[in-house]
């Protein structure tokens, strides 16, 4: 949903929003499984089943999707060690390629709006991904999970964001690929939100904003 008030800023999720790559996403999930397998001293197949069952239980209890970090901490892992494992094992450069259409879109949007990234990824991998995608220097600020080790959704992190940037919710659009994790809380604060689950959907954003 796009707000009728003039927008001042756009906050993008990163993974699955500014790019979509199933093999890289699968490698991230596999790395999380490896982390839990080593933590629990079990095989990867058993770890994958344990994580799936935990995710399903949390969904039934909370009535909403939970991020990977919550699944891992529920299984006695820590967000810090999970992301250290990601940094040591994941290779976004082997999977991701720049898309000039996305670069052009963000360059055009940056002429009118303040652009931000708010991601549950860590700073090291986020920097590598953005560099690989050719999106450097387009964002006013990039918020990563290791700034506080508090992943989305998190009310205090959002309130801090608005306090630090001077933006107001009604004039700040949030764009993400997972409603429960990226968009539900901003929407509750009065932000316009846009569910975007493919690059093709992302590329319609400029035209949607032009119609305001």
Short mmCIF file of C-alpha atoms in Angstrom, two decimals:
data_model
loop_
_atom_site.label_atom_id
_atom_site.label_comp_id
_atom_site.label_asym_id
_atom_site.label_seq_id
_atom_site.Cartn_x
_atom_site.Cartn_y
_atom_site.Cartn_z
CA UNK A 1 0.00 0.00 0.00
CA UNK A 2 1.35 3.44 -0.91
CA UNK A 3 0.55 6.38 1.39
CA UNK A 4 -1.19 9.52 0.11
CA UNK A 5 1.26 11.75 2.00
CA UNK A 6 4.40 12.86 0.12
CA UNK A 7 7.17 10.37 0.70
CA UNK A 8 10.52 11.47 2.08
CA UNK A 9 12.32 8.15 2.51
CA UNK A 10 12.28 4.55 1.33
CA UNK A 11 13.60 1.71 3.48
CA UNK A 12 14.49 -1.48 1.62
CA UNK A 13 15.08 -4.95 2.93
CA UNK A 14 18.10 -6.48 1.19
CA UNK A 15 17.94 -10.24 0.65
CA UNK A 16 14.97 -11.29 -1.45
CA UNK A 17 14.01 -7.66 -2.09
CA UNK A 18 16.82 -5.81 -3.88
CA UNK A 19 17.86 -9.10 -5.46
CA UNK A 20 16.48 -12.61 -5.71
CA UNK A 21 18.73 -15.65 -6.08
CA UNK A 22 17.49 -19.05 -5.02
CA UNK A 23 20.88 -20.84 -5.09
CA UNK A 24 22.41 -18.22 -2.78
CA UNK A 25 19.37 -18.34 -0.51
CA UNK A 26 19.73 -22.12 -0.38
CA UNK A 27 23.42 -21.79 0.54
CA UNK A 28 22.47 -19.48 3.42
CA UNK A 29 19.88 -21.94 4.70
CA UNK A 30 22.42 -24.77 4.38
CA UNK A 31 24.96 -22.75 6.37
CA UNK A 32 22.38 -22.27 9.15
CA UNK A 33 21.69 -26.00 9.15
CA UNK A 34 25.43 -26.71 9.39
CA UNK A 35 25.66 -24.32 12.35
CA UNK A 36 22.83 -26.05 14.24
CA UNK A 37 24.17 -29.51 13.35
CA UNK A 38 27.57 -28.65 14.83
CA UNK A 39 25.96 -26.99 17.85
CA UNK A 40 23.79 -30.01 18.61
CA UNK A 41 26.26 -32.70 17.53
CA UNK A 42 23.80 -34.16 15.02
CA UNK A 43 23.70 -34.75 11.27
CA UNK A 44 22.60 -32.08 8.83
CA UNK A 45 19.43 -33.98 7.87
CA UNK A 46 18.36 -34.17 11.51
CA UNK A 47 19.28 -30.52 12.04
CA UNK A 48 17.19 -29.46 9.04
CA UNK A 49 14.20 -31.39 10.37
CA UNK A 50 14.68 -29.89 13.84
CA UNK A 51 14.79 -26.36 12.42
CA UNK A 52 11.71 -26.94 10.28
CA UNK A 53 9.77 -28.28 13.26
CA UNK A 54 10.91 -25.35 15.40
CA UNK A 55 9.91 -22.84 12.74
CA UNK A 56 6.48 -24.45 12.44
CA UNK A 57 5.98 -24.48 16.22
CA UNK A 58 6.93 -20.81 16.49
CA UNK A 59 4.57 -19.94 13.68
CA UNK A 60 1.68 -21.69 15.42
CA UNK A 61 2.52 -20.01 18.74
CA UNK A 62 3.09 -16.50 17.37
CA UNK A 63 0.70 -16.61 14.38
CA UNK A 64 3.38 -15.07 12.17
CA UNK A 65 6.59 -15.98 10.39
CA UNK A 66 9.77 -15.87 12.47
CA UNK A 67 13.23 -14.96 11.13
CA UNK A 68 16.03 -17.49 10.90
CA UNK A 69 17.85 -15.88 13.83
CA UNK A 70 14.89 -16.57 16.14
CA UNK A 71 14.74 -20.20 15.02
CA UNK A 72 18.44 -20.63 15.79
CA UNK A 73 18.31 -18.92 19.19
CA UNK A 74 15.30 -21.07 20.07
CA UNK A 75 17.63 -24.03 19.52
CA UNK A 76 20.23 -22.57 21.92
CA UNK A 77 22.36 -20.92 19.26
CA UNK A 78 23.44 -17.29 19.32
CA UNK A 79 22.91 -14.69 16.62
CA UNK A 80 26.55 -13.61 16.88
CA UNK A 81 27.97 -17.09 16.25
CA UNK A 82 25.43 -17.81 13.53
CA UNK A 83 26.53 -14.71 11.63
CA UNK A 84 30.19 -15.44 12.23
CA UNK A 85 29.58 -18.77 10.53
CA UNK A 86 27.80 -16.98 7.66
CA UNK A 87 30.75 -14.62 7.22
CA UNK A 88 33.21 -17.52 7.15
CA UNK A 89 31.30 -19.76 4.75
CA UNK A 90 29.00 -17.81 2.42
CA UNK A 91 30.23 -16.61 -0.97
CA UNK A 92 27.72 -14.15 -2.49
CA UNK A 93 30.22 -13.32 -5.25
CA UNK A 94 29.81 -16.85 -6.63
CA UNK A 95 26.05 -16.40 -7.07
CA UNK A 96 25.06 -12.77 -7.50
CA UNK A 97 25.31 -10.53 -10.55
CA UNK A 98 24.56 -6.86 -10.95
CA UNK A 99 21.27 -5.96 -12.60
CA UNK A 100 21.54 -2.62 -14.37
CA UNK A 101 17.76 -2.21 -14.18
CA UNK A 102 17.89 -2.20 -10.38
CA UNK A 103 20.87 0.16 -10.34
CA UNK A 104 19.05 2.60 -12.64
CA UNK A 105 15.88 2.40 -10.55
CA UNK A 106 17.68 3.18 -7.31
CA UNK A 107 19.68 5.99 -8.90
CA UNK A 108 16.43 7.60 -10.03
CA UNK A 109 14.77 7.11 -6.66
CA UNK A 110 17.80 8.55 -4.85
CA UNK A 111 17.26 11.83 -6.71
CA UNK A 112 13.88 12.24 -4.98
CA UNK A 113 14.01 10.26 -1.76
CA UNK A 114 16.41 9.30 1.01
CA UNK A 115 17.15 5.60 0.56
CA UNK A 116 18.01 3.16 3.35
CA UNK A 117 18.64 -0.54 3.80
CA UNK A 118 17.40 -2.33 6.94
CA UNK A 119 18.45 -5.96 6.91
CA UNK A 120 18.77 -8.96 9.19
CA UNK A 121 22.06 -9.73 7.44
CA UNK A 122 25.40 -8.76 8.99
CA UNK A 123 27.63 -5.83 7.99
CA UNK A 124 30.36 -7.88 6.31
CA UNK A 125 28.05 -9.88 4.05
CA UNK A 126 25.79 -6.88 3.38
CA UNK A 127 28.78 -4.86 2.19
CA UNK A 128 29.94 -7.70 -0.06
CA UNK A 129 26.46 -8.20 -1.50
CA UNK A 130 25.91 -4.50 -2.19
CA UNK A 131 29.32 -4.25 -3.85
CA UNK A 132 28.61 -7.31 -5.99
CA UNK A 133 25.26 -5.83 -7.05
CA UNK A 134 26.82 -2.47 -7.90
CA UNK A 135 24.69 -0.57 -5.38
CA UNK A 136 27.41 1.26 -3.44
CA UNK A 137 26.90 4.89 -2.43
CA UNK A 138 23.15 4.89 -3.11
CA UNK A 139 21.97 4.68 0.49
CA UNK A 140 21.98 7.26 3.27
CA UNK A 141 22.39 4.55 5.86
CA UNK A 142 22.56 0.76 6.02
CA UNK A 143 21.25 -0.87 9.21
CA UNK A 144 22.49 -4.42 9.83
CA UNK A 145 21.77 -6.93 12.55
CA UNK A 146 25.19 -6.61 14.17
CA UNK A 147 24.55 -2.98 15.13
CA UNK A 148 22.54 -4.27 18.09
CA UNK A 149 22.14 -8.04 17.55
CA UNK A 150 18.40 -7.38 17.54
CA UNK A 151 16.83 -8.64 14.34
CA UNK A 152 13.68 -7.50 12.63
CA UNK A 153 10.96 -7.09 13.66
CA UNK A 154 12.05 -4.89 16.57
CA UNK A 155 10.10 -1.87 17.80
CA UNK A 156 12.99 -0.14 19.55
CA UNK A 157 15.20 -0.38 16.45
CA UNK A 158 12.46 1.22 14.35
CA UNK A 159 11.89 4.01 16.86
CA UNK A 160 15.63 4.65 16.96
CA UNK A 161 15.71 4.81 13.16
CA UNK A 162 13.03 7.50 13.02
CA UNK A 163 14.65 9.43 15.86
CA UNK A 164 18.07 9.38 14.22
CA UNK A 165 16.93 10.20 10.67
CA UNK A 166 14.22 12.72 11.46
CA UNK A 167 11.83 10.89 9.14
CA UNK A 168 8.22 10.32 10.17
CA UNK A 169 6.39 7.02 9.64
CA UNK A 170 3.65 8.40 7.39
CA UNK A 171 6.24 9.62 4.90
CA UNK A 172 8.55 6.58 4.96
CA UNK A 173 7.86 3.64 2.66
CA UNK A 174 9.09 0.19 3.74
CA UNK A 175 9.75 -2.36 0.98
CA UNK A 176 10.36 -6.03 1.80
CA UNK A 177 9.70 -9.59 0.71
CA UNK A 178 8.35 -10.94 4.04
CA UNK A 179 5.32 -9.19 5.48
CA UNK A 180 5.61 -10.51 9.03
CA UNK A 181 9.31 -9.71 9.33
CA UNK A 182 9.84 -6.63 7.16
CA UNK A 183 6.50 -4.85 6.97
CA UNK A 184 3.99 -5.66 9.70
CA UNK A 185 5.60 -3.54 12.43
CA UNK A 186 6.31 -0.49 10.21
CA UNK A 187 2.71 -0.63 9.00
CA UNK A 188 1.47 -0.69 12.59
CA UNK A 189 3.48 2.50 13.18
CA UNK A 190 1.72 4.17 10.26
CA UNK A 191 4.26 3.57 7.50
CA UNK A 192 3.17 2.76 3.97
CA UNK A 193 4.52 -0.67 3.01
CA UNK A 194 5.07 -2.60 -0.19
CA UNK A 195 5.43 -6.38 -0.37
CA UNK A 196 8.00 -7.06 -3.08
CA UNK A 197 9.07 -10.65 -3.76
CA UNK A 198 10.84 -10.39 -7.11
CA UNK A 199 13.00 -8.00 -9.07
CA UNK A 200 10.14 -7.63 -11.55
CA UNK A 201 7.90 -6.36 -8.75
CA UNK A 202 10.67 -4.06 -7.53
CA UNK A 203 11.00 -2.51 -10.97
CA UNK A 204 7.37 -1.34 -10.85
CA UNK A 205 8.11 0.87 -7.84
CA UNK A 206 9.05 3.98 -9.81
CA UNK A 207 5.82 3.92 -11.81
CA UNK A 208 3.78 3.37 -8.65
CA UNK A 209 5.40 6.39 -7.03
CA UNK A 210 4.88 8.53 -10.13
CA UNK A 211 1.13 7.95 -9.82
CA UNK A 212 0.98 9.58 -6.40
#
